[in-house]
PDB file of C-alpha atoms in Angstrom:
ATOM      1  CA  MET A  29     104.687 114.971 117.175  1.00 52.00           C
ATOM      2  CA  THR A  30     101.557 113.584 118.878  1.00 64.00           C
ATOM      3  CA  LYS A  31     100.854 111.781 122.126  1.00 77.00           C
ATOM      4  CA  HIS A  32     102.716 108.429 122.225  1.00 87.00           C
ATOM      5  CA  SER A  33     105.046 109.387 119.378  1.00 90.00           C
ATOM      6  CA  PHE A  34     108.302 111.308 119.101  1.00 91.00           C
ATOM      7  CA  GLU A  35     110.769 112.667 116.555  1.00 94.00           C
ATOM      8  CA  ALA A  36     114.360 111.457 116.242  1.00 94.00           C
ATOM      9  CA  PHE A  37     116.862 111.495 113.374  1.00 96.00           C
ATOM     10  CA  GLY A  38     114.247 113.044 111.110  1.00 96.00           C
ATOM     11  CA  LEU A  39     111.751 110.224 111.718  1.00 96.00           C
ATOM     12  CA  THR A  40     108.342 110.084 113.334  1.00 95.00           C
ATOM     13  CA  ILE A  41     108.439 107.097 115.703  1.00 94.00           C
ATOM     14  CA  LEU A  42     105.386 105.554 117.320  1.00 92.00           C
ATOM     15  CA  GLN A  43     105.483 104.115 120.825  1.00 87.00           C
ATOM     16  CA  ASN A  44     103.715 101.012 122.111  1.00 84.00           C
ATOM     17  CA  ALA A  45     100.809 103.002 123.548  1.00 86.00           C
ATOM     18  CA  HIS A  46     100.061 104.793 120.252  1.00 90.00           C
ATOM     19  CA  PRO A  47      96.584 103.884 118.903  1.00 91.00           C
ATOM     20  CA  ASP A  48      98.042 102.740 115.561  1.00 91.00           C
ATOM     21  CA  ILE A  49     100.423 100.349 117.327  1.00 87.00           C
ATOM     22  CA  ARG A  50      97.671  99.061 119.588  1.00 87.00           C
ATOM     23  CA  ARG A  51      95.522  98.316 116.539  1.00 90.00           C
ATOM     24  CA  LEU A  52      98.396  96.472 114.877  1.00 88.00           C
ATOM     25  CA  LYS A  53      98.997  94.407 118.004  1.00 84.00           C
ATOM     26  CA  LYS A  54      95.380  93.271 117.977  1.00 85.00           C
ATOM     27  CA  ARG A  55      95.592  92.364 114.319  1.00 82.00           C
ATOM     28  CA  TYR A  56      99.033  90.687 114.475  1.00 75.00           C
ATOM     29  CA  PRO A  57      99.326  89.140 117.965  1.00 69.00           C
ATOM     30  CA  GLY A  58     102.034  86.857 119.259  1.00 59.00           C
ATOM     31  CA  HIS A  59     105.558  87.841 118.260  1.00 53.00           C
ATOM     32  CA  SER A  60     107.710  84.734 118.065  1.00 48.00           C
ATOM     33  CA  LEU A  61     110.975  86.663 118.530  1.00 42.00           C
ATOM     34  CA  HIS A  62     111.775  90.086 120.037  1.00 42.00           C
ATOM     35  CA  GLY A  63     110.894  92.580 117.309  1.00 43.00           C
ATOM     36  CA  ASN A  64     107.996  93.959 119.324  1.00 49.00           C
ATOM     37  CA  LYS A  65     109.170  97.502 120.052  1.00 61.00           C
ATOM     38  CA  VAL A  66     111.769 100.145 119.244  1.00 74.00           C
ATOM     39  CA  TRP A  67     115.207  99.026 120.453  1.00 75.00           C
ATOM     40  CA  GLN A  68     117.878 101.533 121.475  1.00 89.00           C
ATOM     41  CA  SER A  69     120.453  99.938 119.171  1.00 93.00           C
ATOM     42  CA  SER A  70     118.506 101.418 116.259  1.00 94.00           C
ATOM     43  CA  PHE A  71     119.407 104.886 117.517  1.00 96.00           C
ATOM     44  CA  VAL A  72     123.053 103.852 117.872  1.00 97.00           C
ATOM     45  CA  LEU A  73     123.078 102.812 114.214  1.00 97.00           C
ATOM     46  CA  MET A  74     121.361 105.980 113.028  1.00 97.00           C
ATOM     47  CA  ASP A  75     123.755 108.163 115.007  1.00 98.00           C
ATOM     48  CA  TYR A  76     126.705 106.228 113.575  1.00 98.00           C
ATOM     49  CA  LEU A  77     125.361 106.761 110.054  1.00 98.00           C
ATOM     50  CA  GLN A  78     125.194 110.478 110.679  1.00 97.00           C
ATOM     51  CA  GLU A  79     128.953 110.354 111.256  1.00 97.00           C
ATOM     52  CA  TYR A  80     129.687 107.779 108.527  1.00 98.00           C
ATOM     53  CA  PRO A  81     126.818 108.179 106.045  1.00 98.00           C
ATOM     54  CA  LEU A  82     125.664 105.861 103.307  1.00 98.00           C
ATOM     55  CA  GLU A  83     126.153 106.802  99.692  1.00 98.00           C
ATOM     56  CA  LEU A  84     122.953 108.162  98.183  1.00 98.00           C
ATOM     57  CA  GLY A  85     120.903 105.486  96.452  1.00 98.00           C
ATOM     58  CA  SER A  86     122.669 102.542  98.113  1.00 98.00           C
ATOM     59  CA  ASN A  87     121.107  99.089  97.997  1.00 98.00           C
ATOM     60  CA  VAL A  88     120.578  98.240 101.676  1.00 98.00           C
ATOM     61  CA  LEU A  89     119.566  95.036 103.431  1.00 98.00           C
ATOM     62  CA  GLU A  90     118.468  95.204 107.063  1.00 97.00           C
ATOM     63  CA  VAL A  91     118.591  91.811 108.788  1.00 96.00           C
ATOM     64  CA  GLY A  92     116.466  91.075 111.843  1.00 92.00           C
ATOM     65  CA  CYS A  93     114.685  94.346 111.137  1.00 92.00           C
ATOM     66  CA  GLY A  94     111.900  94.262 113.736  1.00 89.00           C
ATOM     67  CA  TRP A  95     110.060  97.571 113.451  1.00 90.00           C
ATOM     68  CA  GLY A  96     112.683  98.598 110.906  1.00 92.00           C
ATOM     69  CA  LEU A  97     113.573 102.117 111.978  1.00 94.00           C
ATOM     70  CA  ALA A  98     117.067 101.735 110.532  1.00 96.00           C
ATOM     71  CA  SER A  99     115.490 100.746 107.214  1.00 97.00           C
ATOM     72  CA  VAL A 100     113.133 103.717 107.243  1.00 97.00           C
ATOM     73  CA  TYR A 101     115.998 106.039 108.175  1.00 98.00           C
ATOM     74  CA  SER A 102     118.196 104.716 105.362  1.00 98.00           C
ATOM     75  CA  ALA A 103     115.424 105.165 102.819  1.00 98.00           C
ATOM     76  CA  LYS A 104     114.509 108.657 104.007  1.00 98.00           C
ATOM     77  CA  GLN A 105     117.935 110.168 104.673  1.00 98.00           C
ATOM     78  CA  PHE A 106     119.984 108.471 101.955  1.00 98.00           C
ATOM     79  CA  GLU A 107     117.354 107.617  99.316  1.00 98.00           C
ATOM     80  CA  ALA A 108     118.392 103.996  99.744  1.00 98.00           C
ATOM     81  CA  ALA A 109     116.642 101.084  98.053  1.00 98.00           C
ATOM     82  CA  VAL A 110     115.940  98.981 101.143  1.00 98.00           C
ATOM     83  CA  VAL A 111     115.027  95.355 101.713  1.00 98.00           C
ATOM     84  CA  ALA A 112     114.048  94.670 105.339  1.00 97.00           C
ATOM     85  CA  LEU A 113     114.205  91.054 106.496  1.00 96.00           C
ATOM     86  CA  ASP A 114     112.942  89.379 109.663  1.00 93.00           C
ATOM     87  CA  ALA A 115     112.209  85.781 110.625  1.00 89.00           C
ATOM     88  CA  ASP A 116     108.958  86.879 112.300  1.00 88.00           C
ATOM     89  CA  GLU A 117     106.473  87.977 109.643  1.00 89.00           C
ATOM     90  CA  ASN A 118     104.228  89.496 112.346  1.00 88.00           C
ATOM     91  CA  VAL A 119     106.639  92.418 112.885  1.00 89.00           C
ATOM     92  CA  LEU A 120     106.668  93.499 109.244  1.00 92.00           C
ATOM     93  CA  PRO A 121     103.358  95.428 109.408  1.00 91.00           C
ATOM     94  CA  TYR A 122     104.889  97.673 112.103  1.00 92.00           C
ATOM     95  CA  LEU A 123     107.800  98.425 109.786  1.00 93.00           C
ATOM     96  CA  GLU A 124     105.477  99.048 106.856  1.00 95.00           C
ATOM     97  CA  HIS A 125     103.381 101.446 108.953  1.00 94.00           C
ATOM     98  CA  HIS A 126     106.462 103.417 110.039  1.00 95.00           C
ATOM     99  CA  ALA A 127     107.566 103.553 106.414  1.00 97.00           C
ATOM    100  CA  GLU A 128     104.151 104.916 105.416  1.00 97.00           C
ATOM    101  CA  ILE A 129     103.975 107.648 108.055  1.00 97.00           C
ATOM    102  CA  ASN A 130     107.528 108.707 107.187  1.00 97.00           C
ATOM    103  CA  GLY A 131     106.824 108.848 103.471  1.00 98.00           C
ATOM    104  CA  VAL A 132     109.148 106.124 102.190  1.00 98.00           C
ATOM    105  CA  GLU A 133     108.775 102.810 100.390  1.00 97.00           C
ATOM    106  CA  LEU A 134     110.765  99.636 100.963  1.00 96.00           C
ATOM    107  CA  ASN A 135     110.507  95.903 100.459  1.00 97.00           C
ATOM    108  CA  THR A 136     110.075  93.299 103.188  1.00 97.00           C
ATOM    109  CA  ILE A 137     110.944  89.604 103.403  1.00 96.00           C
ATOM    110  CA  ALA A 138     110.069  87.031 106.076  1.00 95.00           C
ATOM    111  CA  MET A 139     113.233  84.930 106.264  1.00 93.00           C
ATOM    112  CA  ASP A 140     115.698  83.586 108.810  1.00 92.00           C
ATOM    113  CA  ILE A 141     119.159  85.171 108.819  1.00 91.00           C
ATOM    114  CA  ALA A 142     120.782  81.732 108.755  1.00 91.00           C
ATOM    115  CA  ASP A 143     119.158  80.972 105.394  1.00 94.00           C
ATOM    116  CA  ILE A 144     120.707  83.937 103.558  1.00 94.00           C
ATOM    117  CA  THR A 145     123.302  82.895 100.986  1.00 95.00           C
ATOM    118  CA  PRO A 146     126.401  84.812  99.868  1.00 94.00           C
ATOM    119  CA  GLU A 147     124.872  84.982  96.389  1.00 95.00           C
ATOM    120  CA  GLN A 148     121.833  86.802  97.789  1.00 95.00           C
ATOM    121  CA  LEU A 149     124.040  89.241  99.681  1.00 96.00           C
ATOM    122  CA  ALA A 150     126.222  90.079  96.689  1.00 94.00           C
ATOM    123  CA  GLY A 151     123.694  92.511  95.226  1.00 92.00           C
ATOM    124  CA  PHE A 152     123.757  94.828  98.243  1.00 98.00           C
ATOM    125  CA  ASP A 153     126.007  97.799  98.974  1.00 98.00           C
ATOM    126  CA  VAL A 154     125.305  97.794 102.706  1.00 98.00           C
ATOM    127  CA  ILE A 155     124.000  95.305 105.263  1.00 98.00           C
ATOM    128  CA  ILE A 156     122.723  96.676 108.564  1.00 98.00           C
ATOM    129  CA  GLY A 157     121.449  95.019 111.719  1.00 96.00           C
ATOM    130  CA  THR A 158     120.505  96.268 115.177  1.00 94.00           C
ATOM    131  CA  ASP A 159     120.287  94.141 118.320  1.00 89.00           C
ATOM    132  CA  ILE A 160     120.321  90.804 116.495  1.00 88.00           C
ATOM    133  CA  CYS A 161     122.410  88.913 119.078  1.00 79.00           C
ATOM    134  CA  PHE A 162     119.635  88.860 121.684  1.00 64.00           C
ATOM    135  CA  TRP A 163     120.213  85.121 122.283  1.00 59.00           C
ATOM    136  CA  ASP A 164     123.673  83.649 122.773  1.00 68.00           C
ATOM    137  CA  SER A 165     122.716  80.965 120.271  1.00 68.00           C
ATOM    138  CA  LEU A 166     122.484  83.647 117.569  1.00 70.00           C
ATOM    139  CA  THR A 167     126.108  84.694 117.934  1.00 83.00           C
ATOM    140  CA  GLU A 168     127.399  82.030 115.544  1.00 90.00           C
ATOM    141  CA  THR A 169     124.624  82.812 113.054  1.00 90.00           C
ATOM    142  CA  VAL A 170     125.531  86.516 113.045  1.00 92.00           C
ATOM    143  CA  ALA A 171     129.268  85.758 112.743  1.00 94.00           C
ATOM    144  CA  GLU A 172     128.488  83.548 109.745  1.00 95.00           C
ATOM    145  CA  LEU A 173     126.435  86.359 108.205  1.00 95.00           C
ATOM    146  CA  VAL A 174     129.379  88.759 108.531  1.00 96.00           C
ATOM    147  CA  ALA A 175     131.661  86.157 106.937  1.00 96.00           C
ATOM    148  CA  LYS A 176     129.217  85.584 104.070  1.00 96.00           C
ATOM    149  CA  ALA A 177     128.940  89.327 103.444  1.00 97.00           C
ATOM    150  CA  HIS A 178     132.711  89.753 103.494  1.00 96.00           C
ATOM    151  CA  THR A 179     133.203  86.857 101.068  1.00 94.00           C
ATOM    152  CA  ALA A 180     130.451  88.211  98.804  1.00 96.00           C
ATOM    153  CA  GLY A 181     132.251  91.551  98.624  1.00 96.00           C
ATOM    154  CA  VAL A 182     129.500  93.610 100.289  1.00 97.00           C
ATOM    155  CA  PRO A 183     131.246  96.976 100.790  1.00 97.00           C
ATOM    156  CA  ARG A 184     129.814  97.675 104.265  1.00 98.00           C
ATOM    157  CA  THR A 185     128.289  95.463 106.970  1.00 98.00           C
ATOM    158  CA  ILE A 186     127.259  97.503 110.020  1.00 98.00           C
ATOM    159  CA  LEU A 187     125.859  95.963 113.212  1.00 97.00           C
ATOM    160  CA  THR A 188     124.951  97.594 116.530  1.00 97.00           C
ATOM    161  CA  ASP A 189     124.179  96.116 119.933  1.00 96.00           C
ATOM    162  CA  PRO A 190     123.366  97.350 123.462  1.00 94.00           C
ATOM    163  CA  GLY A 191     126.583  95.803 124.789  1.00 93.00           C
ATOM    164  CA  ARG A 192     125.935  92.112 125.335  1.00 91.00           C
ATOM    165  CA  PRO A 193     129.016  89.979 126.097  1.00 91.00           C
ATOM    166  CA  SER A 194     128.019  87.625 123.273  1.00 90.00           C
ATOM    167  CA  PHE A 195     128.115  90.478 120.751  1.00 92.00           C
ATOM    168  CA  ARG A 196     131.451  91.691 122.104  1.00 93.00           C
ATOM    169  CA  ALA A 197     132.979  88.256 121.606  1.00 90.00           C
ATOM    170  CA  MET A 198     131.526  87.957 118.103  1.00 92.00           C
ATOM    171  CA  ALA A 199     132.631  91.478 117.107  1.00 94.00           C
ATOM    172  CA  GLU A 200     136.163  90.952 118.400  1.00 93.00           C
ATOM    173  CA  GLN A 201     136.362  87.688 116.442  1.00 92.00           C
ATOM    174  CA  CYS A 202     135.106  89.328 113.242  1.00 93.00           C
ATOM    175  CA  GLN A 203     137.449  92.305 113.580  1.00 94.00           C
ATOM    176  CA  ALA A 204     140.419  90.000 114.105  1.00 94.00           C
ATOM    177  CA  GLN A 205     139.423  87.950 111.064  1.00 94.00           C
ATOM    178  CA  PHE A 206     138.245  90.645 108.650  1.00 95.00           C
ATOM    179  CA  GLY A 207     139.481  93.957 110.035  1.00 94.00           C
ATOM    180  CA  GLY A 208     137.145  96.936 110.091  1.00 93.00           C
ATOM    181  CA  PHE A 209     135.830  99.148 112.883  1.00 96.00           C
ATOM    182  CA  TYR A 210     134.640  98.043 116.330  1.00 97.00           C
ATOM    183  CA  SER A 211     133.949 100.473 119.171  1.00 97.00           C
ATOM    184  CA  ASP A 212     131.689 101.746 121.904  1.00 97.00           C
ATOM    185  CA  TRP A 213     129.296 104.407 120.598  1.00 98.00           C
ATOM    186  CA  ALA A 214     127.469 107.023 122.686  1.00 97.00           C
ATOM    187  CA  VAL A 215     124.357 108.807 121.418  1.00 97.00           C
ATOM    188  CA  PRO A 216     123.990 112.291 122.954  1.00 94.00           C
ATOM    189  CA  ALA A 217     120.944 114.002 124.453  1.00 91.00           C
ATOM    190  CA  PRO A 218     118.025 113.887 124.231  1.00 90.00           C
ATOM    191  CA  LEU A 219     118.224 110.121 123.592  1.00 92.00           C
ATOM    192  CA  ASN A 220     121.186 109.554 125.933  1.00 94.00           C
ATOM    193  CA  THR A 221     121.829 105.965 124.944  1.00 95.00           C
ATOM    194  CA  TRP A 222     124.898 103.851 124.280  1.00 96.00           C
ATOM    195  CA  GLY A 223     125.923 100.709 122.440  1.00 97.00           C
ATOM    196  CA  LEU A 224     128.520  98.917 120.360  1.00 97.00           C
ATOM    197  CA  VAL A 225     129.200  99.274 116.629  1.00 98.00           C
ATOM    198  CA  LEU A 226     130.890  96.781 114.328  1.00 97.00           C
ATOM    199  CA  GLU A 227     131.603  97.649 110.694  1.00 98.00           C
ATOM    200  CA  VAL A 228     133.314  95.191 108.369  1.00 97.00           C
ATOM    201  CA  ASP A 229     134.293  95.867 104.757  1.00 94.00           C
ATOM    202  CA  GLY A 230     133.834  93.379 101.954  1.00 92.00           C
ATOM    203  CA  GLU A 231     136.574  91.277 100.415  1.00 80.00           C
ATOM    204  CA  ASP A 232     137.958  92.686  97.174  1.00 72.00           C
ATOM    205  CA  THR A 233     136.431  90.416  94.537  1.00 55.00           C
ATOM    206  CA  ALA A 234     137.781  92.317  91.532  1.00 52.00           C
TER     207      ALA A 234
END
């Protein structure tokens, strides 16, 4: 650990004031969305995956990845083959840098969540997303993503959120429609954070 970085869940995580991050911000200015820092929902997801881990070597898609800590964690802890997707291409270098300093490789795509098709989702074992309902207008888009993943037979779709009412409404709707797990989730010290988790299983397409 160095100044302006810390260790959590086996990862080295850089903070905004770290020289590497400051250099990236000069090179890739002007984030169009909100993937401009580490969000606490990433820690909620990682803590949840410690309790309910991925199968080793899973094919994972992270949607709305931002700095992509959940992607890096999945690749490092579970040897996952990860594709990290975000609508804002300017955040992807931050993800790629975190992947590099943590010794993992993954693929990145600049793409809007709404444009993902069920056919594209069908090749993944797990879809993850953290804090992707940051606008109320995204709630329908995220609900549609969950429905697409369920229809495509993706075994696990796991989303976390800091507790926004819009996410609660969406998660309750998805659980009622598709079943699965929906709950508050507390992350213990030293992070001392909290959020919501939704996990939906895929439809049996056999």
